[in-house]
Coordinates of C-alpha atoms in Angstrom, one line a residue:
M1 CA 178.0 -127.3 -5.8
K2 CA 176.0 -124.1 -5.5
S3 CA 177.1 -120.9 -7.1
H4 CA 176.7 -117.6 -5.2
Q5 CA 174.1 -115.3 -6.6
T6 CA 175.5 -111.8 -7.0
A7 CA 173.4 -108.8 -7.5
Q8 CA 173.5 -107.7 -11.1
T9 CA 174.6 -104.1 -11.4
M10 CA 174.7 -101.6 -14.2
K11 CA 176.6 -98.4 -15.0
P12 CA 174.9 -95.2 -14.1
A13 CA 174.5 -94.3 -17.8
T14 CA 172.5 -97.5 -18.4
A15 CA 170.3 -96.9 -15.3
A16 CA 169.7 -93.3 -16.5
K17 CA 168.7 -94.5 -19.9
K18 CA 166.3 -97.0 -18.4
L19 CA 164.8 -94.3 -16.1
G20 CA 164.5 -91.9 -19.1
V21 CA 166.7 -89.1 -17.5
Y22 CA 169.7 -87.2 -18.6
L23 CA 172.7 -88.5 -16.7
P24 CA 174.6 -85.2 -16.3
A25 CA 171.6 -83.8 -14.5
T26 CA 171.4 -86.6 -11.9
P27 CA 172.9 -86.2 -8.5
A28 CA 176.7 -86.9 -8.2
E29 CA 176.2 -90.0 -6.0
F30 CA 174.0 -91.5 -8.8
Q31 CA 176.6 -90.7 -11.4
E32 CA 179.5 -92.1 -9.5
G33 CA 178.1 -95.3 -8.2
V34 CA 176.7 -98.5 -9.7
V35 CA 173.0 -99.4 -9.7
S36 CA 171.7 -102.8 -8.9
R37 CA 168.6 -104.2 -10.5
A38 CA 166.8 -104.0 -7.1
E39 CA 167.8 -100.3 -6.8
L40 CA 166.6 -99.6 -10.3
G41 CA 163.3 -101.3 -9.5
E42 CA 163.0 -99.2 -6.3
L43 CA 163.8 -96.0 -8.3
Q44 CA 161.1 -96.9 -10.8
T45 CA 158.4 -97.7 -8.3
N46 CA 159.2 -95.1 -5.7
P47 CA 161.1 -92.3 -7.5
P48 CA 162.9 -89.9 -5.1
Q49 CA 162.2 -86.2 -5.5
W50 CA 165.2 -85.5 -7.7
L51 CA 164.0 -88.1 -10.2
Q52 CA 160.4 -86.8 -10.2
D53 CA 161.8 -83.3 -10.8
L54 CA 164.0 -84.4 -13.7
R55 CA 161.2 -86.3 -15.3
R56 CA 158.9 -83.3 -15.0
T57 CA 161.2 -80.4 -15.9
G58 CA 164.3 -81.9 -17.4
P59 CA 166.7 -81.6 -18.9
H60 CA 165.5 -84.6 -20.9
P61 CA 167.7 -86.9 -23.0
R62 CA 167.3 -86.8 -26.8
P63 CA 165.0 -89.9 -27.0
V64 CA 162.6 -88.3 -24.6
V65 CA 162.8 -85.0 -26.4
A66 CA 162.1 -86.7 -29.7
A67 CA 159.1 -88.6 -28.3
R68 CA 157.6 -85.5 -26.7
L69 CA 158.0 -83.6 -30.0
G70 CA 156.7 -86.6 -32.1
V71 CA 159.8 -86.9 -34.2
S72 CA 162.7 -89.3 -34.6
I73 CA 166.1 -88.8 -33.0
A74 CA 167.6 -88.3 -36.5
G75 CA 164.9 -85.7 -37.1
L76 CA 166.0 -83.8 -34.0
A77 CA 169.6 -83.8 -35.4
R78 CA 168.4 -82.6 -38.8
G79 CA 166.6 -79.8 -37.0
G80 CA 169.8 -78.8 -35.2
V81 CA 168.7 -80.1 -31.8
T82 CA 171.8 -82.0 -30.4
E83 CA 171.6 -81.3 -26.7
A84 CA 169.2 -82.2 -23.9
L85 CA 166.2 -79.8 -23.6
T86 CA 164.1 -78.8 -20.6
T87 CA 160.3 -79.2 -20.6
E88 CA 160.1 -75.4 -21.0
Q89 CA 162.3 -75.5 -24.1
I90 CA 160.3 -78.4 -25.6
D91 CA 157.0 -76.5 -25.0
A92 CA 158.6 -73.4 -26.6
L93 CA 159.5 -75.5 -29.7
R94 CA 156.0 -76.9 -29.9
E95 CA 154.6 -73.4 -29.7
D96 CA 156.9 -71.9 -32.3
N97 CA 156.4 -75.0 -34.5
P98 CA 159.4 -74.3 -36.8
D99 CA 159.3 -75.6 -40.4
W100 CA 161.8 -78.4 -39.6
L101 CA 159.6 -79.7 -36.8
E102 CA 156.5 -79.7 -38.9
K103 CA 158.4 -81.5 -41.7
E104 CA 159.8 -84.1 -39.3
R105 CA 156.4 -84.8 -37.7
A106 CA 155.0 -85.4 -41.2
T107 CA 157.9 -87.7 -41.9
Q108 CA 157.4 -89.6 -38.7
A109 CA 153.7 -90.0 -39.4
E110 CA 154.5 -91.5 -42.8
V111 CA 157.0 -93.9 -41.3
R112 CA 154.4 -95.0 -38.7
K113 CA 151.8 -95.4 -41.5
E114 CA 154.2 -97.5 -43.6
T115 CA 155.1 -99.7 -40.6
A116 CA 151.5 -100.3 -39.9
R117 CA 150.8 -101.2 -43.6
L118 CA 153.7 -103.6 -43.7
K119 CA 152.5 -105.2 -40.4
E120 CA 149.0 -105.7 -41.9
K121 CA 150.5 -107.1 -45.1
K122 CA 152.6 -109.6 -43.2
K123 CA 149.6 -110.6 -41.1
A124 CA 147.5 -111.1 -44.2
Q125 CA 150.2 -113.3 -45.7
E126 CA 150.3 -115.5 -42.6
D127 CA 146.6 -116.1 -42.6

Protein backbone atom coordinates (compact mmCIF):
# COMPACT_ATOMS: atom_id res chain seq x y z
CA MET A 1 0.00 0.00 0.00
CA LYS A 2 1.41 3.40 -0.99
CA SER A 3 0.85 6.42 1.14
CA HIS A 4 0.06 9.70 -0.51
CA GLN A 5 2.78 12.26 -0.22
CA THR A 6 1.42 15.58 0.95
CA ALA A 7 3.34 18.79 0.71
CA GLN A 8 4.68 19.84 4.07
CA THR A 9 3.49 23.26 5.05
CA MET A 10 4.38 25.71 7.77
CA LYS A 11 2.76 28.63 9.47
CA PRO A 12 3.66 32.09 8.15
CA ALA A 13 5.51 32.85 11.41
CA THR A 14 7.81 29.87 10.86
CA ALA A 15 8.40 30.82 7.23
CA ALA A 16 9.14 34.43 8.19
CA LYS A 17 11.63 33.24 10.79
CA LYS A 18 13.38 31.03 8.22
CA LEU A 19 13.46 33.94 5.77
CA GLY A 20 14.80 36.30 8.45
CA VAL A 21 11.99 38.84 8.13
CA TYR A 22 9.56 40.49 10.54
CA LEU A 23 6.16 38.84 10.02
CA PRO A 24 3.96 41.92 10.63
CA ALA A 25 5.84 43.72 7.83
CA THR A 26 5.11 41.00 5.25
CA PRO A 27 2.20 41.26 2.79
CA ALA A 28 -1.25 40.21 4.07
CA GLU A 29 -1.44 37.23 1.69
CA PHE A 30 1.80 35.88 3.18
CA GLN A 31 0.58 36.38 6.75
CA GLU A 32 -2.80 34.76 6.16
CA GLY A 33 -1.77 31.69 4.17
CA VAL A 34 0.42 28.67 4.72
CA VAL A 35 3.80 28.19 3.08
CA SER A 36 4.91 24.89 1.60
CA ARG A 37 8.54 23.81 1.65
CA ALA A 38 8.63 24.29 -2.13
CA GLU A 39 7.28 27.84 -1.81
CA LEU A 40 9.83 28.58 0.91
CA GLY A 41 12.61 27.30 -1.33
CA GLU A 42 11.36 29.48 -4.17
CA LEU A 43 11.22 32.54 -1.87
CA GLN A 44 14.80 31.85 -0.76
CA THR A 45 16.23 31.37 -4.26
CA ASN A 46 14.13 33.96 -6.13
CA PRO A 47 12.94 36.48 -3.54
CA PRO A 48 10.12 38.75 -4.72
CA GLN A 49 10.56 42.51 -4.48
CA TRP A 50 8.75 42.79 -1.13
CA LEU A 51 11.14 40.26 0.41
CA GLN A 52 14.21 41.97 -1.02
CA ASP A 53 12.97 45.31 0.33
CA LEU A 54 12.29 43.87 3.80
CA ARG A 55 15.72 42.28 3.96
CA ARG A 56 17.39 45.51 2.87
CA THR A 57 15.48 48.16 4.85
CA GLY A 58 13.47 46.25 7.48
CA PRO A 59 11.87 46.35 9.89
CA HIS A 60 14.04 43.46 11.00
CA PRO A 61 13.19 40.86 13.69
CA ARG A 62 15.21 40.91 16.91
CA PRO A 63 17.58 38.04 15.91
CA VAL A 64 18.58 39.98 12.79
CA VAL A 65 18.92 43.24 14.75
CA ALA A 66 21.09 41.48 17.34
CA ALA A 67 23.32 39.95 14.65
CA ARG A 68 23.75 43.26 12.84
CA LEU A 69 24.70 44.99 16.08
CA GLY A 70 26.99 42.16 17.21
CA VAL A 71 25.13 41.45 20.45
CA SER A 72 22.83 38.75 21.83
CA ILE A 73 19.04 38.99 21.86
CA ALA A 74 19.21 39.20 25.65
CA GLY A 75 21.69 42.04 25.25
CA LEU A 76 19.17 43.89 23.10
CA ALA A 77 16.57 43.49 25.82
CA ARG A 78 19.00 44.73 28.48
CA GLY A 79 19.62 47.74 26.25
CA GLY A 80 15.89 48.43 26.05
CA VAL A 81 15.43 47.31 22.43
CA THR A 82 12.33 45.14 22.40
CA GLU A 83 10.82 45.96 19.01
CA ALA A 84 11.83 45.36 15.42
CA LEU A 85 14.15 48.01 13.98
CA THR A 86 14.72 49.30 10.47
CA THR A 87 18.14 49.33 8.85
CA GLU A 88 18.19 53.10 9.35
CA GLN A 89 17.55 52.71 13.09
CA ILE A 90 20.25 50.02 13.37
CA ASP A 91 22.75 52.28 11.56
CA ALA A 92 21.84 55.16 13.90
CA LEU A 93 22.46 52.94 16.93
CA ARG A 94 25.84 51.91 15.52
CA GLU A 95 26.72 55.54 14.92
CA ASP A 96 25.61 56.69 18.39
CA ASN A 97 27.29 53.65 19.99
CA PRO A 98 25.54 54.00 23.37
CA ASP A 99 27.24 52.63 26.48
CA TRP A 100 24.94 49.61 26.66
CA LEU A 101 25.81 48.62 23.07
CA GLU A 102 29.53 48.88 23.72
CA LYS A 103 29.15 46.81 26.90
CA GLU A 104 27.01 44.15 25.18
CA ARG A 105 29.45 43.86 22.28
CA ALA A 106 32.28 43.29 24.77
CA THR A 107 30.17 40.68 26.57
CA GLN A 108 29.39 38.93 23.28
CA ALA A 109 33.08 38.93 22.34
CA GLU A 110 33.94 37.30 25.68
CA VAL A 111 31.25 34.66 25.17
CA ARG A 112 32.62 33.84 21.71
CA LYS A 113 36.16 33.68 23.07
CA GLU A 114 35.11 31.32 25.88
CA THR A 115 33.15 29.13 23.47
CA ALA A 116 36.21 28.84 21.21
CA ARG A 117 38.42 28.03 24.22
CA LEU A 118 36.08 25.27 25.36
CA LYS A 119 35.87 23.87 21.84
CA GLU A 120 39.67 23.72 21.62
CA LYS A 121 39.89 22.12 25.07
CA LYS A 122 37.37 19.44 24.06
CA LYS A 123 39.23 18.81 20.81
CA ALA A 124 42.54 18.44 22.69
CA GLN A 125 40.95 15.95 25.10
CA GLU A 126 39.63 13.86 22.20
CA ASP A 127 43.07 13.60 20.58
